Each structure stands twice: as structure tokens, then as C-alpha cells.
Coordinates of C-alpha atoms in Angstrom, one line a residue:
Chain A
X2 CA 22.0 255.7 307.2
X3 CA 19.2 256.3 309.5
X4 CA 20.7 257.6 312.9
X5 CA 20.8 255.6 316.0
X6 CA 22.8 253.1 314.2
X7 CA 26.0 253.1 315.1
X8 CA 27.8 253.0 311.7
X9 CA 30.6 255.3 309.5
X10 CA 29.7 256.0 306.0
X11 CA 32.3 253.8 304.7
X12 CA 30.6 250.7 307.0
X13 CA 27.8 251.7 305.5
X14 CA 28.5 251.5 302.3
X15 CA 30.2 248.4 302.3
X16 CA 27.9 246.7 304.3
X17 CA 25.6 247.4 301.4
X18 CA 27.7 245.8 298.7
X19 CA 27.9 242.3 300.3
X20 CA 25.8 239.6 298.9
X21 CA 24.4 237.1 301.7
X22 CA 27.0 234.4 300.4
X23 CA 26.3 231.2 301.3
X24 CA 29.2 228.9 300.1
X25 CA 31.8 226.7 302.5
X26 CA 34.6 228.2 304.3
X27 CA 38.0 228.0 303.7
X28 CA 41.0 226.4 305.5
X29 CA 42.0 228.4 308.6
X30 CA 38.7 229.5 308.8
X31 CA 37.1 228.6 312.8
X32 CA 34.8 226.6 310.9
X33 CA 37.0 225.5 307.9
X34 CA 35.3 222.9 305.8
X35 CA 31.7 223.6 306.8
X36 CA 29.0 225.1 304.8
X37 CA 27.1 228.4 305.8
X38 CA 26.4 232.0 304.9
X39 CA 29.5 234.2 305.1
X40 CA 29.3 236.9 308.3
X41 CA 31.4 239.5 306.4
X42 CA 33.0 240.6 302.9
X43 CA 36.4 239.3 303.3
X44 CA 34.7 236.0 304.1
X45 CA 32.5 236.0 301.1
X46 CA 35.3 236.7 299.2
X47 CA 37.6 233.7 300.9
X48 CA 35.0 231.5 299.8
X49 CA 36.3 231.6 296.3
X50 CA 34.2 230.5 293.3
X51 CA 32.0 227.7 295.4
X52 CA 29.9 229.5 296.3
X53 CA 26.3 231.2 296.0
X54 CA 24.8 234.0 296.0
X55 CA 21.5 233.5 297.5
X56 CA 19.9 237.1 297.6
X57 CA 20.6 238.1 293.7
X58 CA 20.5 234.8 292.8
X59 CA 16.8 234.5 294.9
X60 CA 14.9 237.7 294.0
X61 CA 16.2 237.2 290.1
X62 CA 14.6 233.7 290.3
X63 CA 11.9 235.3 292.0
X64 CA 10.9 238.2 290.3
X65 CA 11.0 235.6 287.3
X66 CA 8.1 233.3 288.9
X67 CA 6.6 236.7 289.9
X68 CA 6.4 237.8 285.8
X69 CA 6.3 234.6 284.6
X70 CA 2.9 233.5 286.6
X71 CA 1.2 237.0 285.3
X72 CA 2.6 235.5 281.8
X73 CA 1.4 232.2 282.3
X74 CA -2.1 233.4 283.5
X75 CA -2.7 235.2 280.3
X76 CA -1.3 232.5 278.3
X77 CA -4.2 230.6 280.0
X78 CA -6.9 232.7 279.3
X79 CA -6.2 233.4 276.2
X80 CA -5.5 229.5 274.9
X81 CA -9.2 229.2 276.5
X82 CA -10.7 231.8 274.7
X83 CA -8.7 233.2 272.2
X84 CA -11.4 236.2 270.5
X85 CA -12.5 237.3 273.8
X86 CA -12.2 240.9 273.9
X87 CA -9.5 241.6 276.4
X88 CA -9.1 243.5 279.4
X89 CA -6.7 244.7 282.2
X90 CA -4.0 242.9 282.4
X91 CA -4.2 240.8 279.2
X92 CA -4.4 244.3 277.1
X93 CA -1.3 244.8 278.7
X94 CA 0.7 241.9 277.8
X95 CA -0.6 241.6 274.9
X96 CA 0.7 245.4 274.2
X97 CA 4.1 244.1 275.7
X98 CA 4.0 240.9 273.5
X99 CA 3.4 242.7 270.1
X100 CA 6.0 245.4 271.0
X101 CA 8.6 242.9 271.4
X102 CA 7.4 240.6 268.3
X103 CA 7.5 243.8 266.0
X104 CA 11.2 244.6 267.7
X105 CA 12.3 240.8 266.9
X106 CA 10.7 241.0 263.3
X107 CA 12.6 244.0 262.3
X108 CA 15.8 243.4 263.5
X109 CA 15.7 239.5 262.9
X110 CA 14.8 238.5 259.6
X111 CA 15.4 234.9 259.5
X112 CA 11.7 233.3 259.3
X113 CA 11.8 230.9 262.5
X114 CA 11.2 233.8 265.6
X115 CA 9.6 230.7 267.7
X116 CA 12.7 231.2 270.1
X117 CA 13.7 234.6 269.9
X118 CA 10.9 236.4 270.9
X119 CA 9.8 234.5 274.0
X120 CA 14.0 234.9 275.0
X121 CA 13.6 238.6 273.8
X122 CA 10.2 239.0 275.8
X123 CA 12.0 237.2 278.7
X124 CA 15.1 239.1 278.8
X125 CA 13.4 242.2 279.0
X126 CA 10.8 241.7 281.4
X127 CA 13.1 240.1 283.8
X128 CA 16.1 242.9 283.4
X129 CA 13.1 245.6 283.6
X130 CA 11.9 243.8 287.1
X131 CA 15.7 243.0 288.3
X132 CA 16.1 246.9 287.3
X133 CA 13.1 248.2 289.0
X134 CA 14.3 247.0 292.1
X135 CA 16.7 249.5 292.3
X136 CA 13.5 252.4 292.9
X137 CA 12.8 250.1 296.1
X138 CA 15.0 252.6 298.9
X139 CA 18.2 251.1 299.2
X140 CA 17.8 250.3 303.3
X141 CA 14.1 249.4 303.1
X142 CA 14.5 245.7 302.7
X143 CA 18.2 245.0 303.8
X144 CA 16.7 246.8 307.2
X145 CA 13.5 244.0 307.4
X146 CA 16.1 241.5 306.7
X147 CA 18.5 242.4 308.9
X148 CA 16.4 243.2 311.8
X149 CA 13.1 241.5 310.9
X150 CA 14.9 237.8 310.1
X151 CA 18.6 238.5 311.5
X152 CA 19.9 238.0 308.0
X153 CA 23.1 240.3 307.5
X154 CA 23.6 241.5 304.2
X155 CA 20.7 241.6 301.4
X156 CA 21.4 243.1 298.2
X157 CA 18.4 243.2 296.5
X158 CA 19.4 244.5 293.2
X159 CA 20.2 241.4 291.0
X160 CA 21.3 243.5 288.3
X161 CA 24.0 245.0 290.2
X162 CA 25.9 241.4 290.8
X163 CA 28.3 241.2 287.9
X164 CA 26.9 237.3 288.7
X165 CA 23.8 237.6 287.3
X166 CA 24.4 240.4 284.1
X167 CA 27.1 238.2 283.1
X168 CA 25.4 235.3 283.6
X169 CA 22.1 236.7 281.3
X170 CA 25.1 237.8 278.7
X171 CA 27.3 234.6 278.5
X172 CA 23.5 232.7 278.2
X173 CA 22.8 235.0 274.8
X174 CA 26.6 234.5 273.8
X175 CA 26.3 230.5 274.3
X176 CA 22.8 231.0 272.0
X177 CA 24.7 232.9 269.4
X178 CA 27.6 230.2 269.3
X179 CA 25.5 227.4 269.0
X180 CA 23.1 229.0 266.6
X181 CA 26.3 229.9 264.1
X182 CA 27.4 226.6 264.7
X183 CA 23.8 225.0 263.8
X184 CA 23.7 227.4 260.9
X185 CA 26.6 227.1 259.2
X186 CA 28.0 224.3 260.4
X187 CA 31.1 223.9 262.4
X188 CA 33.3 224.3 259.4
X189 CA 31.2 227.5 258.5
X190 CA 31.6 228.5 261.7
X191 CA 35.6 228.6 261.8
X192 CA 36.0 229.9 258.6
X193 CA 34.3 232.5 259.5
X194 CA 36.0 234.0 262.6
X195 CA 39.0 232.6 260.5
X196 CA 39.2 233.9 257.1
X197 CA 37.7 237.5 257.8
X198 CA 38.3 240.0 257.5
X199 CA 41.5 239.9 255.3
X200 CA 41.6 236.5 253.4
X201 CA 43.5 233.3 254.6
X202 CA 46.9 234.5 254.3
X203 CA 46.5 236.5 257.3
X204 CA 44.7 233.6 259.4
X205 CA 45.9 234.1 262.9
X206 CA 45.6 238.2 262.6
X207 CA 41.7 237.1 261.4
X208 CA 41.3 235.3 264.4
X209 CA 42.4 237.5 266.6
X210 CA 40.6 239.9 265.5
X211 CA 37.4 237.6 265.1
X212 CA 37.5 236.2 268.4
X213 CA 37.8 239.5 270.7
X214 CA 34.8 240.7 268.4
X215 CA 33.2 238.0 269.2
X216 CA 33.9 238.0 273.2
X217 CA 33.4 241.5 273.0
X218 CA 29.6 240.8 272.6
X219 CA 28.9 239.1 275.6
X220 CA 31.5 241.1 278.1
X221 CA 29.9 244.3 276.8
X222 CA 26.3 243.0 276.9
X223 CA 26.6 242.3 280.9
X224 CA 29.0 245.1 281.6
X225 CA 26.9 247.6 280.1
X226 CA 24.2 246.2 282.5
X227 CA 26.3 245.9 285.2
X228 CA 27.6 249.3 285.0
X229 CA 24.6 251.4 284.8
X230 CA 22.6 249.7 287.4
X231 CA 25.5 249.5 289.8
X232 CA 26.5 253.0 289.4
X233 CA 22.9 253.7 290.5
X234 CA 23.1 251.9 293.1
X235 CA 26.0 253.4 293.8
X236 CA 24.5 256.9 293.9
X237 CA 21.4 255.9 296.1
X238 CA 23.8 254.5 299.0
X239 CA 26.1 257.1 298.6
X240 CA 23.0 260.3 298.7
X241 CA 21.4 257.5 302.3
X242 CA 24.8 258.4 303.8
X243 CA 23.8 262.2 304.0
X244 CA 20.7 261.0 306.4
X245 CA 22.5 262.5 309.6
X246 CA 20.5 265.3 310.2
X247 CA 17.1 266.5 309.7
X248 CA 18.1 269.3 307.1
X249 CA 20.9 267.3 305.0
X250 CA 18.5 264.5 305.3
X251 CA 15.6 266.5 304.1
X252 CA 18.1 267.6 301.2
X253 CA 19.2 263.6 301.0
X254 CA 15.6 262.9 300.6
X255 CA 15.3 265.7 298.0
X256 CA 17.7 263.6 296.0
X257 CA 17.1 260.8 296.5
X258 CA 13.6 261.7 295.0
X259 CA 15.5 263.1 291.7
X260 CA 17.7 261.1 291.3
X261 CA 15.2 258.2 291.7
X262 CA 12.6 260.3 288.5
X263 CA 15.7 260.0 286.4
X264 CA 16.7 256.4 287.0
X265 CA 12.9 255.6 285.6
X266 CA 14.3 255.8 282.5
X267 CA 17.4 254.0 282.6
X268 CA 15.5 251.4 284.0
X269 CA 13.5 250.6 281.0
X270 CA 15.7 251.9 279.3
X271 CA 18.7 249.0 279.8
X272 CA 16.0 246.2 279.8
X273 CA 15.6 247.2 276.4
X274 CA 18.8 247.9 274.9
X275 CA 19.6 244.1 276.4
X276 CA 16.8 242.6 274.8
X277 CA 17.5 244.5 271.3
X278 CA 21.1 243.5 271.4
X279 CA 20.9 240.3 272.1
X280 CA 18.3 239.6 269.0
X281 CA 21.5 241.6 266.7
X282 CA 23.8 239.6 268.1
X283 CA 21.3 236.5 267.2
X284 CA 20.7 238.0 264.0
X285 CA 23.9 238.1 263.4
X286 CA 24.8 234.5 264.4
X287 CA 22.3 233.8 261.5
X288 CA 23.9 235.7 258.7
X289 CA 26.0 234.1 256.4
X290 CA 29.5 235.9 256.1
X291 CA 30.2 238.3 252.8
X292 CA 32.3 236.0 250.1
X293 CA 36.0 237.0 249.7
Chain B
X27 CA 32.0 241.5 293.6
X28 CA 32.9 238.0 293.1
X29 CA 32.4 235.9 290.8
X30 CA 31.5 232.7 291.6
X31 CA 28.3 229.9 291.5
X32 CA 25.9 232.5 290.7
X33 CA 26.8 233.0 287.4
X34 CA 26.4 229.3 286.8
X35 CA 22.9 229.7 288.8
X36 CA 21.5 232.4 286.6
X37 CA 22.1 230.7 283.2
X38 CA 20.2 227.9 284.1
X39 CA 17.7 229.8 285.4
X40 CA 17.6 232.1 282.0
X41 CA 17.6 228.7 280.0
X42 CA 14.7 227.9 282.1
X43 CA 12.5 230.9 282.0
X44 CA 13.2 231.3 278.2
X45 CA 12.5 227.7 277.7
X46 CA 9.0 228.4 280.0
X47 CA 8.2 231.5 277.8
X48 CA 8.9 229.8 274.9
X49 CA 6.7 227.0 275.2
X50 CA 3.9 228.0 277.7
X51 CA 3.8 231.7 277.6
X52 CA 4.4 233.3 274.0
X53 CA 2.1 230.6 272.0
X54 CA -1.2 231.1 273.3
X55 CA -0.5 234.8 273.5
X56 CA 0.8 235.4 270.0
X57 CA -2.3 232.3 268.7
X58 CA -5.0 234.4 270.4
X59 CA -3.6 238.0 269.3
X60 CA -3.5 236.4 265.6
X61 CA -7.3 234.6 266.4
X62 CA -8.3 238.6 267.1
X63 CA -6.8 239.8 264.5
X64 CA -8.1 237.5 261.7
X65 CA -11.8 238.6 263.7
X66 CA -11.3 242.3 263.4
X67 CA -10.1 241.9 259.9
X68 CA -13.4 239.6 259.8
X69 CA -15.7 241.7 261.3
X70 CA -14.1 245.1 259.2
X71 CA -14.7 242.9 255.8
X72 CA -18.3 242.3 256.5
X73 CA -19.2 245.8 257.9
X74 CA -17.9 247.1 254.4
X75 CA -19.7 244.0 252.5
X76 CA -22.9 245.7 254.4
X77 CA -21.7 249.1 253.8
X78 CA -21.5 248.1 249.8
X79 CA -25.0 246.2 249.9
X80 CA -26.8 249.5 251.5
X81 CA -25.0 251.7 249.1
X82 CA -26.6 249.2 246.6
X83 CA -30.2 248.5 247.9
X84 CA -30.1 252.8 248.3
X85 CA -28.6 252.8 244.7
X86 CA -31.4 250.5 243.9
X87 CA -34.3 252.2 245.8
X88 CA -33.9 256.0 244.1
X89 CA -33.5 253.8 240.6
X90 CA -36.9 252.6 241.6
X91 CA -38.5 256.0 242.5
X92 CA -37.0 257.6 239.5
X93 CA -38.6 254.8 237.2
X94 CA -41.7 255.3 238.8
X95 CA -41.6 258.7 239.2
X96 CA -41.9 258.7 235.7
X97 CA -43.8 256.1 234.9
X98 CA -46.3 258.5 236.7
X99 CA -45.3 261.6 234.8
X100 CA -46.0 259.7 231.9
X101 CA -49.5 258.2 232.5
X102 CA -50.5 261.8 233.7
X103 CA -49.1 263.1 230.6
X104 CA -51.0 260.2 228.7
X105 CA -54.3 261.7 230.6
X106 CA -53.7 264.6 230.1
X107 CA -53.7 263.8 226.2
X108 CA -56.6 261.7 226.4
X109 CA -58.6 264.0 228.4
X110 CA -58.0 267.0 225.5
X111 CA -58.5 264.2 222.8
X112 CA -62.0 263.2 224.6
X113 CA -62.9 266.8 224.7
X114 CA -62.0 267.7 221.0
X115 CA -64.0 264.6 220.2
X116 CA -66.8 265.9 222.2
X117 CA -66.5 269.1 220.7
X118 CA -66.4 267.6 217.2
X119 CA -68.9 265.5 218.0
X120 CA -71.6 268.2 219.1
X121 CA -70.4 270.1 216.1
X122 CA -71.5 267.5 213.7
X123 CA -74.6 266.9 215.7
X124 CA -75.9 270.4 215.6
X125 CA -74.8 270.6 211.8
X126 CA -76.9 267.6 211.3
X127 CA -79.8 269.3 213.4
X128 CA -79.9 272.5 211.6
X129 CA -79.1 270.5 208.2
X130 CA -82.3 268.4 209.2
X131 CA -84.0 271.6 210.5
X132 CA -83.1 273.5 207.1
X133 CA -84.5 270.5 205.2
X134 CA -88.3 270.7 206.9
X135 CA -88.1 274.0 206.2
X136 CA -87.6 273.8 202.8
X137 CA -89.9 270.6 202.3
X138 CA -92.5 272.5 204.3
X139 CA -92.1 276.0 202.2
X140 CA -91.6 273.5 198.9
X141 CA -95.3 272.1 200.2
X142 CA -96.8 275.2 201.0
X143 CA -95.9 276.5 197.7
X144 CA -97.6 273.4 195.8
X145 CA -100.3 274.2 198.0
X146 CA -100.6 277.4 197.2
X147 CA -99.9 276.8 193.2
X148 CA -102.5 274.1 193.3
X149 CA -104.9 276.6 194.8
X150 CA -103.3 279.9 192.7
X151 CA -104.7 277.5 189.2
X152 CA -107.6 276.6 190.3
X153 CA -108.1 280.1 191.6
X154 CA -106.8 281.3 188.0
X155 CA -109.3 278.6 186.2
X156 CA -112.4 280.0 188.8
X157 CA -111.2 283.7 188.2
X158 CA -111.0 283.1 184.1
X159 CA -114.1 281.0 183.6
X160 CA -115.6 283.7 185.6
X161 CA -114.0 286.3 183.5
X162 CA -114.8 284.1 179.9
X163 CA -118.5 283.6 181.8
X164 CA -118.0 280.3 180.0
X165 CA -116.7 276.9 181.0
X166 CA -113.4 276.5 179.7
X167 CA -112.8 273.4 179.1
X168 CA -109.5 272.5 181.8
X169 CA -108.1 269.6 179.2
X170 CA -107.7 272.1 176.6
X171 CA -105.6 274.8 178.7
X172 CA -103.8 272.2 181.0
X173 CA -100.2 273.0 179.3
X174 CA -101.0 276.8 179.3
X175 CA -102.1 276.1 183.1
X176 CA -98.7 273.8 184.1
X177 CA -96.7 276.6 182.2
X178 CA -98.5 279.0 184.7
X179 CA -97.9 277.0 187.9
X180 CA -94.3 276.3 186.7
X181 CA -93.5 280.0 187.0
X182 CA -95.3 280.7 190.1

């Protein structure tokens, strides 16, 4: 909280976790019925489930274009001339590219990797970049934003909207159910989260059990995310708030430095433990259950 | 916190950027890291092909030198022999040659000593037959005291 705005922490703070909502406003609203972006919290939260979030929902698609053209650029080059010795930037990928194909190939061991990888290789390049966001200081772009272009609230951590973690998790967890169905076919596929773990006598205890293994997978996949990188967040806002006088803020900064050297790791850190869970959880969509 | 549209926004973006990687991103990446490796592995295999062919050719080379290393030992050695063969001939040869010489040299000697003592016989009888018919003052007839006169030069 840089001083000459007139804020309390606890403005503050919230201010920071609204998402610039755009969605249409409900009944009793001034402007009930019409669409726009939502002036405060309690508004973007009126607004029910119609409606967007443009700012995680912009700089994840846009952090994606950002990766994906440095991708695609490679993929150019080297489709032109695959033997050339590389350099820069394609050395780089390339390292990134054979790190995640050896990842896939150990953990997945069904033959066909021609659509794991590139989702593994996606996954964690896009939840590294949505991560990394998090080093940017927490008022640095809300502030151009809000004072540059008069736009109100910016989050710009995508991977702190339960929105977009879940929506990364329930994405894997729709792969993994139509890649068990694919594989063992429908039939397969019930009489799996049916008959185990205890035969068919005990049926509806076996599904119980099966299915909350099962949803566990992809509420724990985005929650994990969700969790660490909002926590984070958390932390940074909560250390801005001690920027009210030139030695707290000089001891703010202090922290705000640390805490920033240890969040490098969980940065990487929970792109990576995304991407190897969701090839298990593939994996395991491709295994064919233990006879009883 | 809420959850709304976005989650629905994200998925299909996922589905779009996996389905991007997957078909415009990872093949040409993984085609020309496999192209590089089948190369290197390429390039490795013929440095150790060349690697091989020089230990060969070197292998070869000191074979080569060793042979004719003593090839030339031997033809010295042969030389060597010849040259001591050539001299003992020589040797032999001169040997014989100056045995011939003072064989030949022996011979004249003897043929010239043999001659000089005919000469001398011849002239001891007639000296014998002047020095008796001088002594007998009477002409002794030579017919008549040849054998007595060969007996004579026979023991001189």
C-alpha cells in the first residue's frame, strides 16, 4: 500500500482479491439486466455463475499465445531444417521438450504418447508462466491498470482463481474419463469403479468408494494449485500492507524480497507436480484393473 | 472467489492450446531432436569406422616396416655371407695359384738341374773316354766299353 492512497489494510486487501468481472447484473441492481464489468466484490459476486472473468481468464489466454508463439517458432525452424545445429532459444526448448518426453515415458508406459506429452509440455509451461506471475509485485500492474486505463480491479495471477486451476484439473479429469471409457470400454469402465475393491456383493460400498477416488483426482489437482499460489499471493499483499513508513517499508521490502527467493521454487515447483500428476492420473486411466 | 464462466473459459482454452501443441508444436520438435540424434549417432559411427581404419592402415604400416626391416637384415646378412664366401674363394684361389706357381717353378728347376746333369754326364764320359785313352795312350775303341761307359754315367 503505497502511501498517499487513501486506503485501510483491509480495503486493500480486498480490493486485491476482486477479478475485473464482467458478467450482467442482477435484478434490483440500478442497471439490472444490462451487461458490464462489476464496480465492486459484492457485485461480482451478485452476478452469479454468468459471468467472466476477464483478467485471469485474459493473461492465462495470454501468457498461452505468449509460450505458445516461442513454441511455434521453434516448431518452424526446426520442421525447416531439422539437423541444424541449434542455438538460443531452440537449445532451450528442445532441453524443455526432452525433459518432459523422458517424464511422460517413465511414468506412462502405454506406447501412444502423441497426446500426452504435448498436454504434459502444455500444462507445465502454461502453470509455470500463470505461476511466474505471481514474482511480478503485487501493485505493479493492478496500479497501471487502475490509474493508467481506469480499470478497477486486475488480478493478474491466473493461478490464484480457483476458475482457472479447476478449470486446468476438470480438463485432465474429462481426459482421464474418456480415455478409460475409450480403453476399456463403457462396460470396462463401470465395472471397474464398480466391482473394486471388494467384489460385487458389496457394489454400492465399491462405488462409493470408487467414485470419491475418482473426484478426488481432479479437486485435489486444482486445489493443490489453487492453494499454494493463492496463499502466496496471500503473503505478498499481506507483507504491501506494511508499506506505511519508510523503515517498516524498508523491512516490507526486505520481505518481500525473501519471500519472493523462496516462491522461485514453488513456482516451478507446482507447474511440475501438475504436469506429473496429470500423466499418473492418465496412466492410470490406461491400466486395466487387477482381476478379482 | 466465485465460480462462474471462467472455468468453462479455461477448458476450452486448455483443449485448445493442447490441441495447438499437439499438432503444431511437439512434432517438428520431437522429428528434428530424433533427425539430430540419428546424425550424432551417424557421425559417432563413422568417426569410430575411421578410428578402426587408422588403427588398421597403422597396424598395417609397422607390419610393413617390420617385413622390410627384415627383408633388409636378411639381404645384409646374405652379403655379408657372400662377401666372406668371395674372399675365402679368393683366398683359395691364390692359394692354388701360387701352389701351381711354385709346383711349376719346382718343376724347371728340377728339369733344368735333370739337364744340367745330362750335360754334365755327357761331358763327365767323354771326359772319362779323353782322360782314359789318354791314360791307355791308345784308342779305345768307344763300341766296345759303351755298357761299361752307360753303367758309369748311370751312377753319376
Amino acid at each position: 500500500m503505497a502511501s498517499g492512497f487513501e486506503t485501510t489494510a483491509e480495503e486493500y486487501i480486498s480490493h486485491h482479491l476482486v477479478n475485473a468481472t464482467f458478467g450482467r447484473f442482477p435484478d434490483g441492481h440500478e442497471r439490472a439486466g444490462q451487461w458490464g464489468f462489476a464496480g465492486s466484490g459484492s457485485e461480482a459476486e451478485s452476478m452469479g455463475f454468468w459471468a467472466l472473468h476477464v483478467d485471469s481468464l485474459g493473461w492465462s489466454i495470454g501468457l498461452a499465445i505468449f509460450f505458445m508463439w516461442f513454441f511455434r517458432r521453434v516448431a518452424v525452424t526446426a520442421a525447416q531444417d531439422p539437423a541444424a545445429i541449434p542455438t538460443g532459444l531452440r537449445n532451450f526448448i528442445e532441453t524443455l521438450v526432452e525433459f518432459v518426453d523422458g517424464m511422460v515415458k517413465s511414468v506412462f508406459k502405454h506406447p501412444d504418447t502423441s497426446y500426452v506429452a504435448p498436454m504434459a509440455l502444455t500444462i507445465f509451461v502454461w502453470v509455470f508462466f500463470m505461476n511466474l506471475m505471481d514474482l511480478v509485485p503485487v501493485d505493479l500492474i493492478p496500479y497501471i491498470f487502475q490509474y493508467g486505463l481506469g480499470v478497477e480491479y486486475m488480478k493478474i495471477v491466473p493461478s490464484t482463481d480457483p476458475n482457472i486451476t479447476m478449470g486446468l484439473a476438470l480438463s485432465v479429469f474429462s481426459l482421464i474419463i474418456f480415455f478409460s471409457i475409450k480403453q476399456k470400454g463403457l462396460g470396462g469402465f463401470l465395472a471397474e469403479i464398480s466391482f473394486h475393491p471388494f467384489g460385487k456383493w458389496l457394489l454400492p460400498f465399491n462405488l462409493i468408494l470408487e467414485v470419491v477416488g475418482l473426484l478426488a483426482k481432479p479437486l485435489s489437482l486444482g486445489l493443490r494449485l489453487f492453494g499454494n499460489l493463492f496463499s502466496a499471493e496471500m503473503i505478498f499483499i499481506l507483507i504491501a500492507t506494511m508499506y506505511t513508513g519508510l523503515l517498516l517499508g524498508l523491512f516490507g521490502g526486505l520481505l518481500q524480497f525473501a519471500w519472493a527467493v523462496f516462491h522461485i521454487l514453488v513456482v516451478p515447483l507446482q507447474a511440475f507436480i501438475f504436469m506429473v500428476l496429470s500423466v499418473v492420473y492418465l496412466a492410470q486411466a490406461y491400466e486395466e484393473g487387477e482381476e478379482h | 472467489m466465485n465460480i462462474n464462466l471462467t472455468l468453462f473459459g479455461q477448458m476450452i482454452a486448455f483443449f485448445f492450446f493442447v490441441w495447438f501443441c499437439m499438432r503444431l508444436v511437439w512434432p517438428p520438435i520431437v522429428a528434428a531432436m530424433v533427425a539430430r540424434q540419428e546424425q550424432i549417432a551417424e557421425g559417432l559411427e563413422t568417426a569410430d569406422r575411421a578410428k578402426k581404419d587408422l588403427d588398421l592402415a597403422q597396424k598395417r604400416a609397422m607390419d610393413e616396416l617390420k617385413k622390410a626391416r627384415a627383408e633388409a637384415a636378411e639381404i645384409i646378412e646374405q652379403a655379408r655371407k657372400r662377401s666372406a664366401q668371395m674372399v675365402e674363394e679368393a683366398q683359395r684361389d691364390a692359394r692354388a695359384e701360387g701352389e701351381r706357381l711354385k709346383q711349376a717353378a719346382t718343376a724347371d728347376v728340377e728339369q733344368e738341374l735333370r739337364r744340367a746333369r745330362e750335360t754334365l754326364r755327357a761331358e763327365v764320359s767323354a771326359l772319362a773316354v779323353v782322360g782314359a785313352e789318354r791314360i791307355l795312350e791308345r784308342s779305345v775303341d768307344p763300341q766296345a766299353h759303351a755298357e761299361m761307359l752307360d753303367r758309369l754315367v748311370a751312377d753319376l
